[in-house]
Each structure stands twice: as structure tokens, then as C-alpha cells.
């Protein structure tokens, strides 16, 4: 399904560019121009599906059993799990690739804006899901490649959501998604309120020992 | 003729878990698969699609089954159900990996994989092959060529479109129609994604662009986003399909959400369906995957990718400087070219390899259809094989040898062709002589099955200062060819004025007269405003540009500049400060680089060359400016966007130096060679590309191997090129082992080089752990490392 791209978080885009402090007006203007290009070309899409959780942790009707301690903690107390995926589509990759032939600055700005946009798209999709599943509770979303949720489970994830057909997302040998501005994530569905800090956060992140934000005393906010 | 309905959903209903390869059931549950086929045959399906959609080398690899076994078992199940009542199609889906340029899969790899599938399908007794659910036109091309070159199976092909009228990869309906009709498929159409109602307008569009029978296999409507269920009942589905035969659909069935009940309803309705009416308007043109240059209006063929008489372009071809060559494609697209001519023939350059690389690059960088320009049939074929879409071949002529070599290639790949009015006797001096050759070319094209609409006759422009009477003969020939042969016409325009002053006056006048005489495609430089506007003005006068909208837009985008504004910047008109920090004391050139003012840098570099050598400009102006920018970046006075803006401005200055050296036949400047690559398994490359531009700005020759580069290739290139510094990039933790392996292999092969590594997941400690000499945390640092390594070689200290 198509997802409307409401706001693209500018602070998020600036963070990807490594910018701190007040934004010079010319950079702000360039970002406005690139955001307009992005909005004209990109049509974000998303897909999701809810599965019952079997006692062994397998998603009912699939061959997919999400692995790892972080997933087990995320899904503790959950009876169902939602698999979600979102993408900015091939147009976003093409836009960034083509910009590189003309202006590396534009390419870097577009890349940062796309990174921010796909997060915004995921947030919008998750907000829809929260309404959809109310009064049940949803855990934060958790993606393969974070914590000990192995990226090698992406093929099972993709098959369970039929991603090539529904969103045009395919995987490389090393389980990276193409188009690149794509996200897959697992969300637990529970009938009772989740324990605070369940899932997400630095503790669950495999980057935590080398994260530049943490080194600088901040977090990436996830 | 009736096809079948969905297979995947039927298998899931029979208990196939998601994530298990559906084709494995051909072996483990053949009775279930055969049973589904049988229900379709009983419902009236005359062609059933075997359960082989995902049987390809990539998907079979992890399944534990042999590919050939999956396919032969799938065909066996279908044939058992079909008996004598139905034909069996080998069903071939996408390979499941994105193709270049956006993904890692090459055309040749896709071709080889499809070969295996198709040979297995033919051996197992399939009656035909259907490629379906594809969204990449290049992937379909690989499959269709594999089928044509390795089997005798008739080929059908359907692609999956969104309601926007494009596939996930931006392929348009006309591009699909022109390309696949040209490649000789037997029928083509749509499947999956949309329902019959949404596909009807697309079917109407498809029919305008092809004479072939159409295939229609829609979903049972648009799925509910929450439940995933499809809304249409069998009767509703069949009712919506009723108009399809009148729009050219000859083969109809269903895709997701349809079952035998849908086929039964279709069978009932189809008995009463009206066949397609004849005599509809057909549309023609050439195309890329994403855009069409349609006949019936003036199309500009951009001539600038051609080394003839261009020293800097020749140098770029010799040095494999693709970025420079591709920039001409981008500039011409922006200036309004409709088609790009590609000529990369230069003595000492591997023309075939270069043609392939330039076409791949152009198709990644622009949307325009291509004109493949070479006198070597092997180069033409390599170009036609590589290019996605329907190309124009430049050229064939009236010589028997040329006709025999080029026309069959055009037919095979579905290309249009430029025919030059010359033959063994040379160029006829009379218009009648040229007309006679044109006629011969058209007849020869007819014989191999290339339609008139795909023949573009070039009546040839001669230099008016040498052969004055010939301009009029060319125009007469043009008029006659256009009137009598019903072909398209092309003409190179600027040859006309060689040897005369104010050449543009002659060119403009000739262009205008030629357009009036029936020229469809001027081959010209669209970046010359006056020429570009002359075409636009003609389109207003001919009525083609309704309301003069495009002309008005063009004039707004390219205003005439008063002469003064060209030579000097308007007072007070300089751009606002580009950087937050003031540009420190220094020469105006240095300040312009620091502020990121590209056009100022070009002007000032040209000025500086009156007093300094090229190397002095680099050492005394550009590099000190970049060092200043780097310092400010390190002190966080400026950030990545300002750094990049300055880098681009410096690049513009370097280009001035390079062009001057090339024009004077002097060797290019280099402060040393650096090899860079994103390691195997990783497809992120924007960081690496930023590093490349910054290093080039410091005067280094950067050999960029691209992304997802195997360690062997890096080692081999480093040895061959003797690069003293190798830079490796990786963004993902999962690809760090590939980085480590590459470094190990470089050491084992005793490559005399230093290694720097960079990427978001790396740290100083980790870089050391995996054996790197340097950790480059950003592009600025990579330039510092390069200086250290190169100075070490020269035995000098820091400067």
C-alpha cells in the first residue's frame, strides 16, 4: 500500500549529515530544494501482516522463527507479532545515484533526507498499526541486523511478507535490501502494557560499542 | 484463449507454509500440484502455467533441491493434468535479485541463470515459456534473449505495473511494448498487482504501441491492506474482464486471489466476447526503460558523446574517465536532447568494452533513449545487447556489406536504424541518386522485417563552403524521402558550415530549412541555446508545441544574456556567503573555492593560468584552499554540505586545467595513484564516492572499482596499477569480514601498498585489528593520509 510522506524530519536529516549548531541558510535552502525533488519523485510504500506466535516462537503459517535474545525479550508476553516493511522504492536510489553524476552535495543531501524520510514512513505506519491494534499494545519496532537479531533471517522475513511482489524489495547475497531505502521490522502485539524499555535502546544495539553519538554523549534516539 | 488462475494462494490453502519454496512441492507433494492444475483444466484453462515461477538458481540454492529436478517435476505435474486438453507453459518469474545499476546482478549473470531454467523447461517438455511478474525490463530482456538463443520455445512475457502506469522500477507501458515487440515475443501483457478495472486503461495504452496479441492476468481486485483478502467474486471479475478482448487481449486468466471458479466464469463470458476492432492508430518510437522518443514530432539527437575533434573527450576515453563522458549525457538531457548519440571509437581504445561501459553509465545517469554510433558491427551488437529499451543504430548505408552486417542485428534486438544515402560509389551528387539509395535501404529493411517506421534516413550534409550546390540537393532529397518513403529522417546539421565565419548563422539557417523540408531528428549540440531555441521555434510554427507552452518555458529557462553579463559578474550580484565562517585572507581563487562558488572558480582559474603553470595553480591555489576548508571542517566551523560544495567548486577548477592540458596534447597531472573500493557484499557507496572526489581534488588519480568488489579484483588491480595506497570502505558490520579478507589477501600477495579503511561501523582500534595501516574517519582525513603516504614515497616531509 502507498503511505503518504507527511513530514520529513529536518533535524534527523541534519543528524545524518553530521551537522551541529545553527544551520547556515544556504544549506537550509539546498535541503528545501532537495526535499522538493524527493517529494516529486518518491512514492513510499509499506506492507505488514500479523501472525500468531506458536509456542516455539515460529510465526504461525510460516517457516520463520525470529532468532536471538533481543527478539525473545521483545516478544515476551506477546501472543502475536506483526512483520512490517516499508520502502521509498527504486526511485529514491535512482535519484541519489543520478545526483552523484551532477552534484555530490545534492547526492549527500538527498541521501540524508531519504534516511530521515524512511524513518518517518515507518513511524507513520507504526502509528496506523497502533490504532489498528488498539486496545492491544505494540512493542517498539525491531529490525534484523540490530542486537542479535540476525540479518541472515531477512530471506524468511521477505518470504513471509512476500516482499518482492508487494514492495519490489529483494535481497543481496549479504542480505542487504534493494532498494536501499527500505526497512523491515518485527513488532510484538500484547494484550497487556509492555514493561518499560522493552526492546529498542542502546543496550539492544550492536553498534553501541562504536557509536559516534554515544561517544559524543548523545543517542540516535531509537 | 483461457489461461489459468493463481497458484501460490492455492498451494498455501493446501498447507504450504510461507517461506518454503513452493516449487519444492512439485517433488514432495506432486499430487497436490497436479490436483490444482487439473481443477483449472476442468474449469476451461487452455494454457496452464507450471509451478515453476520461483525455480531459478538463486532460489533453488538454499532449498536443498536440484534446480533441474524442481523444473522437470513441475512440468511433469502440469502435463499430467493437461493431458490433451491444455498446453503447458514453463512459468518463469523474477530471479529475486535486483539488476545493475541499482542492484548487484549483471545482465550476463541473469542471462546465464535464465539459460539453465529455460533449457531444463524445454527438456522437460514445456510447450512455451511465460515470463511473468517482472518489473525490470532489463531482466525480461535477459530472459527473452536467453530463450531465443538457447531454445525453440515460443515466448510470452507479462510485467507487473502499479496504478501509476509504471513498474516498481519505473518502466513505462510504451517502453515495455516497444522493447519486447522488437525482441520478437509472441504475446505480451500484464499480470498481478492490480485488478481488471485498474488494468483496463493500461491495456488500452499497450495496444496503441504493439500489434502483438495481449495477455491479461489480473489479481482479484486490490487486496485489503489489513486482511490481505481480495474483494472480487468470480462473477464480478469476469464481468470486469468483458471489455478486454475488444482492447486486444487474446489470452486471459487470473493471478493472486483467483481460483478455478474465476476461470469458469471467464469461460462463460468469453464465449460472447467481441474481438478487437482493426484499424486503430499505432504509435512508434524508440525508448529507454523509462522514456520514449515518439515519432510524429521533432526529436533532437544530442551529438556530443563523440571524440572527433575533441581533445578532452579523447583523453577521457583513453583514461577510462567515465564521469567526464557521462557528464555530457546529463548536460544534453538537461538541455532538451531527446536521444543521445554514443560514439566512443578512438584508435587505441577498446571500443567494444568502452561502448558497453558508457551505455551502462548513461542508462544509470539519464532516462534518454540511445543512438549507438559505430562502424564496427561487433561494437553495435555489444551496444544493442547492453542497452535496455529500443535503440537507434547509427548506421547502415547502401553498401551490400553494410546492409548484410547491420540490418540482421537491428532485427534481432528490435532496434531502429539510421540509413545513410551513400554506397560503394560514394555520396551521389543529385537528390535523385540519394533517393535511390534510400529506397534500396528501405527495401532491404523490409526484407529482414524492419518496418518503415523504424528506418531513419540520413540524406547527408556536405560542407557548403566546399560543395555549394549540395546544400540544396540535401534538402531536395530530404523532401522526397519524407514524402515517398514514409520513413523518419535524420541529419547532422553542423557539418554544413565548416570553413565559414560565424558558423552558427549558417547552421541555424540550414537547420530551419531542413526542419521545414521534413527533418524529424536533427543531430546537433542541444547545449547551444540558439540551435535549441530554433528547434523550439519551429515546433511552435508547425503547431506541434500547442499553445507555445514548451517554447515559453524554454525561453524562461534559457534567457538571452546581454554580452556584458557573460564576461564579468554583475556588480553586487555575487552569491551570498556560502559558508558561515568568513573566507580567510587569501587570493580571490582560494576564497571562491572556500565559498563553493563553482563558476567563479572556473573564471578565476582561467585568469590565474596567465601567470602560473597548471601545477602551480594546483599547489598554490586549489590545495591551500582545500586545506583551509578541511581545517574548518575539523574544527566543526563547517560541516559536510559546505565541504562538498567547496570540493565541487575545486573540481570545476581542475576541469579547466585538465581541458587545457588535453588541448595542448600535454600529459595529465597526477600527484599519485590511489585505488578505492567498497568491499564485497556491501552496496553502499556514497561515502566512498565523496572520498573519491575529495582525493581527486587534491590532484590524485583515483581508480574507483565501485561497490561489492571481490578481494581478488582489488589485489589484481593494485598489483597491476602499482597504486601505493588502497582505500576500502564498508558500511555494515556484516561486511567487515570481507574488508579483513581483502587486507589479508593484499598482504599475502605482497602488494607494496598502504591500506586505509573507512565506514560508519569502523573504529581506530578495529581498523588496526584487521591489519589496516590507516583509519580514515572522514574524507578530510583520507586526503591527509594520501599526502602522508605519497610524501613518504617521495622521501619528502610535510608541506
PDB file of C-alpha atoms in Angstrom, chain B residues 431 435 475-486 517:
ATOM      1  CA  UNK B 431      18.967  14.256 -54.869  1.00  0.00           C
ATOM      2  CA  UNK B 435      16.721   8.926 -53.039  1.00  0.00           C
ATOM      3  CA  UNK B 475      17.131  19.475 -48.823  1.00  0.00           C
ATOM      4  CA  UNK B 476      15.506  18.165 -52.018  1.00  0.00           C
ATOM      5  CA  UNK B 477      16.445  14.596 -51.122  1.00  0.00           C
ATOM      6  CA  UNK B 478      15.016  15.132 -47.647  1.00  0.00           C
ATOM      7  CA  UNK B 479      11.701  16.328 -49.066  1.00  0.00           C
ATOM      8  CA  UNK B 480      11.469  13.397 -51.470  1.00  0.00           C
ATOM      9  CA  UNK B 481      12.431  10.763 -48.916  1.00  0.00           C
ATOM     10  CA  UNK B 482       9.921  12.068 -46.409  1.00  0.00           C
ATOM     11  CA  UNK B 483       7.132  12.237 -48.979  1.00  0.00           C
ATOM     12  CA  UNK B 484       7.647   8.994 -50.860  1.00  0.00           C
ATOM     13  CA  UNK B 485       9.103   6.509 -48.390  1.00  0.00           C
ATOM     14  CA  UNK B 486       7.177   7.265 -45.207  1.00  0.00           C
ATOM     15  CA  UNK B 517      11.743  20.108 -45.569  1.00  0.00           C
TER      16      UNK B 517
END
